[in-house]
């Protein structure tokens, strides 16, 4: 029977996806400690989550009013630690949980990314995954030695070549290359290690690569492009594909089909691409208790949180407009950050020229978007509907606070999903690929 894939949507920062989470009475205040992340990892593993995944951003959200004071003062993701270090720390406290982290193709060298993730994969016995992103805004460019962020589609063209270099290096060691015959003095078989000699439009990388293959071959590829160009990239490379919370079930089904069809068109087996939308879950023992929890969470968010995050994601200063001043066609056409957020607001509002206030309302930025709120039955019913009607293969569960959201999910929702046969009772294998049902990738490909 087909079963759900579950991913925890994590951040190496002072808040969860929900910026206001740090103000939640049950939020821990030690988000810069190892114990904080190891506790979350243990909770996820107790609930048999397939992956704990850390997002990343290479700048504070200071695009709003071009100022970081409000960001720091109100804790709007002002802390952003390196996700690879943090996910490694989580890996040391867990045994089966997959470990995902984000690295941008725009600001790192492919050799460096290939080596870092292969190392994580070896250190965690084949549990690593790389979320491939192209980054979003000028703040990241300015921190990483560039004047401005690359144009949207160019970022993806460049990322395609980046992937060829990374996968080329990962596949340049054959499985079983290491022999370690001390008597004969042979460490590894030189016929099983090749040079890449890549010379392309954007990158040069010679090799040979310096990290052998892991028990799962190489890390799993995660991708979350939502624009036309982004989805094409996802369909080409993504093994675990994240999508935004759909605006309707119909919209979710359409995105799902588009991605799977595109993967098939590119010659891939669509069943080897797991599609998971992000979803907030507020669960408790009863529906009434969950609704009380949700009511508390709703009091924590502010409009400033939303405007700051919108400015960051869309690379546009929302403080440059009045709250009720419509965006011009020109402004909408020239959004250089996340275009899919603009498109989602246009679609959900039905407006041609939305105002900043409309963006706050319809983007759900800084507020839980379509949360599943309820006791075990209500939440499991909701997740089951999405899963069994062609919207998804699983979920990226976003937290309103940590570790509370995941503790509630593991206690109240997981047993109900398992009872229905919709979710595994234990990990099937040792590596992330085994647990996702993905084949071992070929070497020398
Ligand atoms: C669940 C999820 C997680 C994401 N994590 C990151 C991240 O960590 N860093 C980042 O820069 N973008 C992240 N993104 C954004 C995507 O990589 C992508 O840029 C965005 O969905 C817009 O699509 P587009 O690039 O095709 O316009 C995430 C998106 C989703 C849906």
CSV table of C-alpha atoms and ligand atoms in Angstrom, one decimal:
chain,number,residue,atom,x,y,z
A,1,UNK,CA,0.0,0.0,0.0
A,2,UNK,CA,1.2,3.5,-0.9
A,3,UNK,CA,2.2,5.4,2.3
A,4,UNK,CA,2.9,9.0,3.1
A,5,UNK,CA,6.4,10.5,3.2
A,6,UNK,CA,6.8,12.9,6.2
A,7,UNK,CA,9.3,15.8,6.3
A,8,UNK,CA,9.9,18.2,9.2
A,9,UNK,CA,10.3,21.8,7.9
A,10,UNK,CA,13.1,23.2,10.1
A,11,UNK,CA,15.2,26.3,10.5
A,12,UNK,CA,18.5,26.9,12.1
A,13,UNK,CA,17.2,30.2,13.5
A,14,UNK,CA,15.4,31.9,16.3
A,15,UNK,CA,11.9,31.1,15.0
A,16,UNK,CA,10.1,28.4,12.9
A,17,UNK,CA,8.6,29.1,9.5
A,18,UNK,CA,6.2,31.2,11.5
A,19,UNK,CA,8.1,34.3,12.5
A,20,UNK,CA,5.9,34.9,15.5
A,21,UNK,CA,6.7,31.5,16.9
A,22,UNK,CA,9.5,32.8,19.2
A,23,UNK,CA,6.8,34.7,21.0
A,24,UNK,CA,4.8,31.5,21.7
A,25,UNK,CA,4.6,30.8,25.4
A,26,UNK,CA,5.8,27.2,24.9
A,27,UNK,CA,8.7,28.1,22.6
A,28,UNK,CA,12.2,27.2,23.9
A,29,UNK,CA,14.6,30.1,24.1
A,30,UNK,CA,17.8,28.2,23.4
A,31,UNK,CA,17.6,28.1,19.6
A,32,UNK,CA,21.4,28.7,19.4
A,33,UNK,CA,22.2,25.5,21.3
A,34,UNK,CA,22.9,22.0,20.0
A,35,UNK,CA,20.4,20.5,22.4
A,36,UNK,CA,17.5,22.4,20.9
A,37,UNK,CA,18.1,20.8,17.5
A,38,UNK,CA,18.9,17.3,18.9
A,39,UNK,CA,15.6,17.4,20.9
A,40,UNK,CA,13.7,18.2,17.7
A,41,UNK,CA,15.6,15.4,15.8
A,42,UNK,CA,14.7,12.8,18.5
A,43,UNK,CA,11.0,13.8,18.4
A,44,UNK,CA,10.9,13.5,14.6
A,45,UNK,CA,12.6,10.1,14.8
A,46,UNK,CA,10.2,8.9,17.4
A,47,UNK,CA,7.4,9.8,14.9
A,48,UNK,CA,9.3,8.0,12.1
A,49,UNK,CA,9.7,11.1,10.0
A,50,UNK,CA,11.6,10.4,6.8
A,51,UNK,CA,13.5,13.7,6.8
A,52,UNK,CA,14.3,16.7,9.1
A,53,UNK,CA,15.0,19.4,6.6
A,54,UNK,CA,16.6,22.8,7.2
A,55,UNK,CA,15.9,25.7,4.9
A,56,UNK,CA,18.4,28.6,4.4
A,57,UNK,CA,18.8,32.2,3.5
A,58,UNK,CA,22.0,34.1,3.2
A,59,UNK,CA,20.7,37.3,4.6
A,60,UNK,CA,18.4,38.8,7.2
A,61,UNK,CA,15.1,40.0,5.8
A,62,UNK,CA,16.1,43.7,5.7
A,63,UNK,CA,14.6,44.6,2.3
A,64,UNK,CA,11.5,46.2,4.0
A,65,UNK,CA,12.4,49.8,4.3
A,66,UNK,CA,16.0,48.7,3.5
A,67,UNK,CA,16.6,48.5,7.2
A,68,UNK,CA,17.6,45.7,9.6
A,69,UNK,CA,16.5,47.4,12.8
A,70,UNK,CA,12.9,46.1,12.7
A,71,UNK,CA,14.2,42.6,11.8
A,72,UNK,CA,16.4,42.4,14.8
A,73,UNK,CA,14.1,44.1,17.2
A,74,UNK,CA,11.1,41.8,16.4
A,75,UNK,CA,13.1,38.7,15.7
A,76,UNK,CA,12.0,38.3,12.1
A,77,UNK,CA,14.5,35.5,11.2
A,78,UNK,CA,17.3,37.7,12.3
A,79,UNK,CA,19.3,34.7,13.3
A,80,UNK,CA,20.3,32.3,10.5
A,81,UNK,CA,23.0,29.8,11.3
A,82,UNK,CA,24.6,27.4,8.8
A,83,UNK,CA,22.2,24.6,8.2
A,84,UNK,CA,24.8,22.0,7.3
A,85,UNK,CA,26.5,22.3,10.7
A,86,UNK,CA,23.2,22.2,12.5
A,87,UNK,CA,21.8,19.2,10.5
A,88,UNK,CA,25.1,17.3,11.3
A,89,UNK,CA,24.6,18.0,15.0
A,90,UNK,CA,21.0,16.6,14.6
A,91,UNK,CA,22.4,13.6,12.7
A,92,UNK,CA,24.6,12.8,15.7
A,93,UNK,CA,21.5,12.4,17.9
A,94,UNK,CA,19.5,10.2,15.5
A,95,UNK,CA,20.0,7.0,13.6
A,96,UNK,CA,17.4,6.7,10.9
A,97,UNK,CA,16.1,10.2,10.3
A,98,UNK,CA,17.0,11.6,6.9
A,99,UNK,CA,19.0,14.9,7.1
A,100,UNK,CA,18.2,17.6,4.6
A,101,UNK,CA,19.9,21.0,4.3
A,102,UNK,CA,19.8,23.8,1.8
A,103,UNK,CA,22.7,25.2,-0.3
A,104,UNK,CA,22.4,27.8,-3.0
A,105,UNK,CA,23.7,27.2,-6.5
A,106,UNK,CA,24.1,30.9,-7.0
A,107,UNK,CA,26.6,31.6,-4.2
A,108,UNK,CA,28.7,28.4,-3.9
A,109,UNK,CA,31.0,26.5,-6.1
A,110,UNK,CA,29.7,23.1,-7.2
A,111,UNK,CA,32.9,21.2,-6.1
A,112,UNK,CA,32.5,22.7,-2.6
A,113,UNK,CA,28.8,21.7,-2.4
A,114,UNK,CA,29.4,18.2,-3.8
A,115,UNK,CA,32.2,17.7,-1.2
A,116,UNK,CA,30.3,19.1,1.8
A,117,UNK,CA,27.1,17.0,1.2
A,118,UNK,CA,29.1,13.8,0.4
A,119,UNK,CA,30.9,14.3,3.7
A,120,UNK,CA,27.6,14.7,5.5
A,121,UNK,CA,26.3,11.6,3.7
A,122,UNK,CA,29.3,9.5,4.9
A,123,UNK,CA,29.2,10.9,8.5
A,124,UNK,CA,25.5,9.9,8.7
A,125,UNK,CA,25.7,6.5,7.0
A,126,UNK,CA,23.7,7.6,3.9
A,127,UNK,CA,21.0,9.9,5.3
A,128,UNK,CA,21.9,13.2,3.6
A,129,UNK,CA,19.8,15.3,1.2
A,130,UNK,CA,20.5,18.6,-0.5
A,131,UNK,CA,17.8,21.1,-1.1
A,132,UNK,CA,18.9,22.9,-4.3
A,133,UNK,CA,17.9,26.6,-4.3
A,134,UNK,CA,18.9,29.5,-6.5
A,135,UNK,CA,18.3,32.1,-3.7
A,136,UNK,CA,16.0,35.1,-3.8
A,137,UNK,CA,17.2,38.6,-3.1
A,138,UNK,CA,19.7,41.3,-3.2
A,139,UNK,CA,20.5,41.0,0.5
A,140,UNK,CA,22.0,37.6,-0.2
A,141,UNK,CA,24.0,38.9,-3.2
A,142,UNK,CA,25.4,41.8,-1.1
A,143,UNK,CA,26.5,39.4,1.6
A,144,UNK,CA,28.1,37.0,-0.9
A,145,UNK,CA,30.2,39.6,-2.8
A,146,UNK,CA,27.8,40.5,-5.7
A,147,UNK,CA,26.1,43.7,-6.5
A,148,UNK,CA,22.6,42.3,-7.2
A,149,UNK,CA,20.9,39.0,-7.5
A,150,UNK,CA,21.0,37.2,-10.9
A,151,UNK,CA,17.9,37.4,-13.1
A,152,UNK,CA,15.3,34.6,-12.3
A,153,UNK,CA,15.6,32.3,-15.3
A,154,UNK,CA,19.3,32.8,-15.7
A,155,UNK,CA,19.7,31.5,-12.1
A,156,UNK,CA,18.1,28.3,-13.2
A,157,UNK,CA,20.1,27.9,-16.4
A,158,UNK,CA,23.2,28.3,-14.3
A,159,UNK,CA,21.8,25.8,-11.7
A,160,UNK,CA,21.3,23.2,-14.4
A,161,UNK,CA,25.0,23.3,-15.1
A,162,UNK,CA,25.7,23.3,-11.4
A,163,UNK,CA,23.8,20.0,-11.1
A,164,UNK,CA,25.7,18.4,-13.9
A,165,UNK,CA,29.0,19.2,-12.1
A,166,UNK,CA,27.8,18.0,-8.7
A,167,UNK,CA,26.3,14.8,-10.0
A,168,UNK,CA,29.3,14.3,-12.3
A,169,UNK,CA,31.7,14.4,-9.3
A,170,UNK,CA,29.4,12.2,-7.1
A,171,UNK,CA,29.3,9.6,-9.9
A,172,UNK,CA,33.1,9.7,-10.6
A,173,UNK,CA,33.9,7.2,-7.8
A,174,UNK,CA,32.4,3.7,-8.3
A,175,UNK,CA,30.9,1.8,-5.5
A,176,UNK,CA,33.5,-0.5,-3.9
A,177,UNK,CA,36.4,1.6,-5.2
A,178,UNK,CA,38.2,1.4,-1.8
A,179,UNK,CA,40.1,-1.9,-1.3
A,180,UNK,CA,42.4,-1.2,1.7
A,181,UNK,CA,44.7,-4.2,1.0
A,182,UNK,CA,47.4,-3.3,3.5
A,183,UNK,CA,49.7,-6.2,2.5
A,184,UNK,CA,49.6,-5.4,-1.2
A,185,UNK,CA,49.7,-1.7,-0.4
A,186,UNK,CA,46.6,-0.9,-2.4
A,187,UNK,CA,44.2,1.6,-1.0
A,188,UNK,CA,41.7,2.0,-3.8
A,189,UNK,CA,41.3,0.9,-7.4
A,190,UNK,CA,42.5,3.7,-9.7
A,191,UNK,CA,40.2,2.4,-12.5
A,192,UNK,CA,37.2,3.2,-10.3
A,193,UNK,CA,38.0,6.9,-9.9
A,194,UNK,CA,37.7,9.3,-12.8
A,195,UNK,CA,38.4,12.9,-13.5
A,196,UNK,CA,35.4,15.0,-14.5
A,197,UNK,CA,37.1,17.7,-16.6
A,198,UNK,CA,34.1,20.0,-16.7
A,199,UNK,CA,34.4,23.1,-18.8
A,200,UNK,CA,31.0,24.9,-19.3
A,201,UNK,CA,29.3,28.3,-19.6
A,202,UNK,CA,29.4,29.0,-15.9
A,203,UNK,CA,31.7,26.6,-14.2
A,204,UNK,CA,35.0,24.8,-14.6
A,205,UNK,CA,35.9,21.9,-12.3
A,206,UNK,CA,38.5,19.3,-13.1
A,207,UNK,CA,38.5,16.6,-10.4
A,208,UNK,CA,39.1,13.9,-9.5
A,209,UNK,CA,36.6,14.3,-6.7
A,210,UNK,CA,38.0,13.6,-3.2
A,211,UNK,CA,35.1,11.9,-1.4
A,212,UNK,CA,34.1,8.3,-2.0
A,213,UNK,CA,30.5,7.1,-2.4
A,214,UNK,CA,28.3,6.7,0.6
A,215,UNK,CA,26.0,3.7,1.5
A,216,UNK,CA,23.2,5.4,-0.5
A,217,UNK,CA,25.5,6.3,-3.4
A,218,UNK,CA,25.1,10.0,-3.0
A,219,UNK,CA,22.8,12.5,-1.3
A,220,UNK,CA,19.1,12.7,-2.3
A,221,UNK,CA,18.2,15.8,-4.3
A,222,UNK,CA,15.4,18.1,-2.9
A,223,UNK,CA,14.0,20.9,-5.0
A,224,UNK,CA,11.2,23.4,-4.6
A,225,UNK,CA,10.9,25.5,-7.8
A,226,UNK,CA,7.4,26.8,-8.2
A,227,UNK,CA,7.6,29.1,-11.3
A,228,UNK,CA,7.4,27.6,-14.8
A,229,UNK,CA,11.2,27.6,-15.1
A,230,UNK,CA,11.6,26.4,-11.5
A,231,UNK,CA,9.2,23.5,-12.1
A,232,UNK,CA,11.1,22.4,-15.1
A,233,UNK,CA,14.2,22.4,-13.0
A,234,UNK,CA,12.4,20.4,-10.3
A,235,UNK,CA,11.1,17.9,-12.8
A,236,UNK,CA,14.6,17.3,-14.2
A,237,UNK,CA,16.5,16.9,-10.9
A,238,UNK,CA,14.2,16.6,-7.9
A,239,UNK,CA,13.9,13.3,-6.1
A,240,UNK,CA,12.0,14.9,-3.2
A,241,UNK,CA,10.0,17.9,-4.5
A,242,UNK,CA,8.6,20.5,-2.2
A,243,UNK,CA,5.6,22.6,-3.3
A,244,UNK,CA,3.9,25.5,-1.6
A,245,UNK,CA,0.6,24.9,0.2
A,246,UNK,CA,-1.9,24.7,-2.7
A,247,UNK,CA,-4.6,27.4,-2.9
A,248,UNK,CA,-7.2,24.7,-3.5
A,249,UNK,CA,-7.2,20.9,-3.9
A,250,UNK,CA,-7.7,21.3,-7.6
A,251,UNK,CA,-4.7,23.6,-7.9
A,252,UNK,CA,-2.7,21.0,-5.9
A,253,UNK,CA,-3.7,18.2,-8.2
A,254,UNK,CA,-2.8,20.3,-11.3
A,255,UNK,CA,0.7,21.1,-9.9
A,256,UNK,CA,1.2,17.4,-9.0
A,257,UNK,CA,0.2,16.3,-12.5
A,258,UNK,CA,2.3,18.9,-14.2
A,259,UNK,CA,5.4,18.0,-12.3
A,260,UNK,CA,5.0,14.2,-12.8
A,261,UNK,CA,4.1,14.6,-16.5
A,262,UNK,CA,7.2,16.9,-17.0
A,263,UNK,CA,9.4,14.3,-15.3
A,264,UNK,CA,8.0,11.6,-17.5
A,265,UNK,CA,8.6,13.8,-20.6
A,266,UNK,CA,12.2,14.1,-19.5
A,267,UNK,CA,12.6,10.4,-19.5
A,268,UNK,CA,12.4,9.9,-15.7
A,269,UNK,CA,10.2,7.5,-13.8
A,270,UNK,CA,7.6,9.8,-12.1
A,271,UNK,CA,7.1,7.3,-9.3
A,272,UNK,CA,10.7,8.1,-8.2
A,273,UNK,CA,9.8,11.7,-7.5
A,274,UNK,CA,8.1,12.3,-4.2
A,275,UNK,CA,5.9,15.5,-4.1
A,276,UNK,CA,5.2,17.0,-0.7
A,277,UNK,CA,3.4,20.3,-0.1
A,278,UNK,CA,4.2,22.3,3.0
A,279,UNK,CA,1.4,22.1,5.6
A,280,UNK,CA,0.9,23.6,9.1
A,281,UNK,CA,-0.6,21.2,11.6
A,282,UNK,CA,-2.1,22.3,14.9
A,283,UNK,CA,-3.1,19.0,16.6
A,284,UNK,CA,-4.3,18.1,20.1
A,285,UNK,CA,-6.3,15.4,21.8
A,286,UNK,CA,-9.6,17.0,20.9
A,287,UNK,CA,-10.8,19.4,18.2
A,288,UNK,CA,-11.7,22.0,20.8
A,289,UNK,CA,-8.3,22.0,22.4
A,290,UNK,CA,-6.6,22.3,19.0
A,291,UNK,CA,-8.9,25.3,18.1
A,292,UNK,CA,-7.8,27.0,21.4
A,293,UNK,CA,-4.2,26.4,20.5
A,294,UNK,CA,-4.8,28.0,17.0
A,295,UNK,CA,-6.6,31.0,18.5
A,296,UNK,CA,-3.5,31.7,20.7
A,297,UNK,CA,-1.1,31.3,17.7
A,298,UNK,CA,-3.2,33.8,15.6
A,299,UNK,CA,-2.7,36.5,18.3
A,300,UNK,CA,1.1,36.4,17.8
A,301,UNK,CA,1.5,37.5,14.2
A,302,UNK,CA,1.9,41.2,13.1
A,303,UNK,CA,1.4,42.9,9.8
A,304,UNK,CA,5.1,44.1,10.0
A,305,UNK,CA,6.2,40.4,10.1
A,306,UNK,CA,4.2,39.8,6.9
A,307,UNK,CA,5.5,42.9,5.0
A,308,UNK,CA,9.1,42.2,6.0
A,309,UNK,CA,8.9,38.6,4.7
A,310,UNK,CA,7.0,39.6,1.5
A,311,UNK,CA,9.8,42.2,0.8
A,312,UNK,CA,12.4,39.5,1.4
A,313,UNK,CA,10.8,36.9,-0.8
A,314,UNK,CA,9.8,39.1,-3.7
A,315,UNK,CA,12.9,41.3,-3.5
A,316,UNK,CA,10.7,44.4,-3.5
A,317,UNK,CA,10.5,47.0,-0.7
A,318,UNK,CA,6.8,47.0,0.5
A,319,UNK,CA,7.5,50.0,2.6
A,320,UNK,CA,7.9,52.0,-0.6
A,321,UNK,CA,4.1,51.8,-1.1
A,322,UNK,CA,1.1,52.7,1.0
A,323,UNK,CA,-0.8,49.8,2.6
A,324,UNK,CA,-3.8,50.4,0.2
A,325,UNK,CA,-1.9,51.6,-2.8
A,326,UNK,CA,-2.3,49.1,-5.7
A,327,UNK,CA,0.8,47.7,-7.4
A,328,UNK,CA,1.2,49.0,-11.0
A,329,UNK,CA,1.4,46.5,-13.9
A,330,UNK,CA,5.0,47.5,-14.3
A,331,UNK,CA,5.9,46.7,-10.7
A,332,UNK,CA,4.2,43.4,-10.9
A,333,UNK,CA,5.9,42.5,-14.2
A,334,UNK,CA,9.3,43.2,-12.8
A,335,UNK,CA,9.3,41.2,-9.6
A,336,UNK,CA,12.8,39.8,-9.5
A,337,UNK,CA,12.4,37.6,-6.4
A,338,UNK,CA,9.8,34.8,-6.0
A,339,UNK,CA,7.4,35.3,-8.9
A,340,UNK,CA,5.2,32.4,-7.8
A,341,UNK,CA,4.3,34.3,-4.7
A,342,UNK,CA,3.0,37.2,-6.8
A,343,UNK,CA,1.1,34.7,-9.0
A,344,UNK,CA,-0.4,33.0,-6.0
A,345,UNK,CA,-1.7,36.3,-4.7
A,346,UNK,CA,-3.1,37.2,-8.1
A,347,UNK,CA,-4.9,33.9,-8.4
A,348,UNK,CA,-6.2,33.7,-4.8
A,349,UNK,CA,-7.4,37.3,-4.7
A,350,UNK,CA,-8.7,37.5,-8.3
A,351,UNK,CA,-7.3,41.0,-8.4
A,352,UNK,CA,-5.2,42.4,-11.2
A,353,UNK,CA,-3.5,45.1,-9.2
A,354,UNK,CA,-3.4,44.0,-5.5
A,355,UNK,CA,-2.3,46.3,-2.7
A,356,UNK,CA,0.2,45.5,0.1
A,357,UNK,CA,-2.7,44.8,2.3
A,358,UNK,CA,-4.0,42.2,-0.3
A,359,UNK,CA,-0.6,40.6,-0.3
A,360,UNK,CA,-0.7,40.3,3.5
A,361,UNK,CA,-4.2,38.7,3.3
A,362,UNK,CA,-3.7,36.3,0.3
A,363,UNK,CA,0.0,35.3,0.6
A,364,UNK,CA,-0.5,34.1,4.2
A,365,UNK,CA,3.1,35.2,4.8
A,366,UNK,CA,3.8,35.2,8.5
A,367,UNK,CA,0.5,33.4,9.2
A,368,UNK,CA,-0.2,29.7,9.0
A,369,UNK,CA,-1.6,29.1,5.5
A,370,UNK,CA,-4.6,26.7,5.5
A,371,UNK,CA,-3.5,24.9,8.7
A,372,UNK,CA,-4.9,21.5,9.5
A,373,UNK,CA,-6.4,22.1,13.0
A,374,UNK,CA,-8.0,19.4,15.1
A,375,UNK,CA,-7.9,16.2,17.0
A,376,UNK,CA,-6.4,13.0,15.5
A,377,UNK,CA,-9.5,12.3,13.4
A,378,UNK,CA,-9.8,15.7,11.8
A,379,UNK,CA,-6.1,16.1,11.0
A,380,UNK,CA,-5.8,12.6,9.6
A,381,UNK,CA,-8.9,13.1,7.5
A,382,UNK,CA,-7.5,16.2,6.0
A,383,UNK,CA,-4.1,14.7,5.3
A,384,UNK,CA,-5.7,11.6,3.9
A,385,UNK,CA,-7.8,13.6,1.5
A,386,UNK,CA,-4.8,15.4,0.0
A,387,UNK,CA,-2.8,12.2,-0.1
A,388,UNK,CA,-5.5,10.0,-1.6
A,389,UNK,CA,-6.9,12.4,-4.2
A,390,UNK,CA,-3.7,13.1,-6.2
A,391,UNK,CA,-2.5,16.2,-4.5
A,392,UNK,CA,0.7,14.8,-3.0
A,393,UNK,CA,2.8,11.8,-1.8
A,394,UNK,CA,3.4,13.2,1.7
A,395,UNK,CA,3.9,16.5,3.6
A,396,UNK,CA,6.5,19.0,4.7
A,397,UNK,CA,5.2,19.7,8.2
A,398,UNK,CA,5.7,23.3,9.2
A,399,UNK,CA,5.7,24.2,12.9
A,400,UNK,CA,3.9,27.0,14.7
A,401,UNK,CA,6.5,26.5,17.5
A,402,UNK,CA,9.1,23.9,18.3
A,403,UNK,CA,9.3,21.3,19.6
A,404,UNK,CA,5.6,21.6,20.5
A,405,UNK,CA,4.2,21.2,17.0
A,406,UNK,CA,6.1,18.0,16.4
A,407,UNK,CA,5.4,16.5,19.8
A,408,UNK,CA,1.7,17.1,19.2
A,409,UNK,CA,1.9,15.6,15.7
A,410,UNK,CA,3.8,12.5,16.9
A,411,UNK,CA,1.4,12.0,19.9
A,412,UNK,CA,-1.9,12.6,18.2
A,413,UNK,CA,-1.6,12.3,14.4
A,414,UNK,CA,1.0,9.6,13.7
A,415,UNK,CA,-0.8,6.8,15.6
A,416,UNK,CA,-4.0,7.6,13.7
A,417,UNK,CA,-2.3,7.6,10.3
A,418,UNK,CA,-0.6,4.3,11.2
A,419,UNK,CA,-3.9,2.8,12.2
A,420,UNK,CA,-5.3,3.7,8.8
A,421,UNK,CA,-2.3,2.1,7.1
A,422,UNK,CA,-1.3,5.5,5.6
A,423,UNK,CA,2.0,5.8,7.3
A,424,UNK,CA,4.8,3.4,8.1
A,425,UNK,CA,5.2,2.0,11.5
A,426,UNK,CA,9.0,1.9,11.3
A,427,UNK,CA,11.8,2.8,9.0
A,428,UNK,CA,12.2,0.3,6.1
A,429,UNK,CA,16.0,0.6,5.7
A,430,UNK,CA,19.1,2.3,7.0
A,431,UNK,CA,19.6,4.9,4.3
A,432,UNK,CA,17.4,7.8,3.2
A,433,UNK,CA,17.1,6.4,-0.3
A,434,UNK,CA,15.8,3.0,1.1
A,435,UNK,CA,13.3,4.8,3.2
A,436,UNK,CA,12.0,6.9,0.3
A,437,UNK,CA,12.0,3.9,-2.0
A,438,UNK,CA,14.6,5.5,-4.3
A,439,UNK,CA,17.1,3.3,-6.2
A,440,UNK,CA,20.8,3.5,-5.7
A,441,UNK,CA,22.1,6.0,-8.3
A,442,UNK,CA,24.5,4.7,-10.8
A,443,UNK,CA,28.2,5.6,-10.7
A,444,UNK,CA,30.0,6.8,-13.8
A,445,UNK,CA,26.8,8.1,-15.2
B,1,LIG,C1,8.9,23.8,1.2
B,1,LIG,C2,9.8,24.9,0.6
B,1,LIG,C3,11.1,25.1,1.1
B,1,LIG,C4,11.9,26.1,0.5
B,1,LIG,N1,13.2,26.3,1.1
B,1,LIG,C5,13.9,27.3,0.6
B,1,LIG,C6,15.2,27.7,1.2
B,1,LIG,O1,15.6,27.1,2.1
B,1,LIG,N2,15.9,28.7,0.6
B,1,LIG,C7,15.5,29.4,-0.5
B,1,LIG,O2,16.2,30.3,-0.9
B,1,LIG,N3,14.3,29.0,-1.1
B,1,LIG,C8,13.6,28.1,-0.6
B,1,LIG,N4,12.4,27.7,-1.2
B,1,LIG,C9,12.0,28.5,-2.4
B,1,LIG,C10,12.2,27.7,-3.6
B,1,LIG,O3,13.5,27.2,-3.8
B,1,LIG,C11,11.8,28.5,-4.8
B,1,LIG,O4,12.7,29.5,-5.1
B,1,LIG,C12,10.4,29.1,-4.6
B,1,LIG,O5,9.5,28.1,-4.4
B,1,LIG,C13,10.0,30.0,-5.8
B,1,LIG,O6,10.1,29.2,-7.0
B,1,LIG,P1,10.9,29.8,-8.3
B,1,LIG,O7,12.3,29.9,-7.8
B,1,LIG,O8,10.7,28.8,-9.4
B,1,LIG,O9,10.4,31.2,-8.6
B,1,LIG,C14,11.5,26.8,-0.6
B,1,LIG,C15,10.2,26.5,-1.1
B,1,LIG,C16,9.4,25.6,-0.5
B,1,LIG,C17,8.0,25.4,-1.1
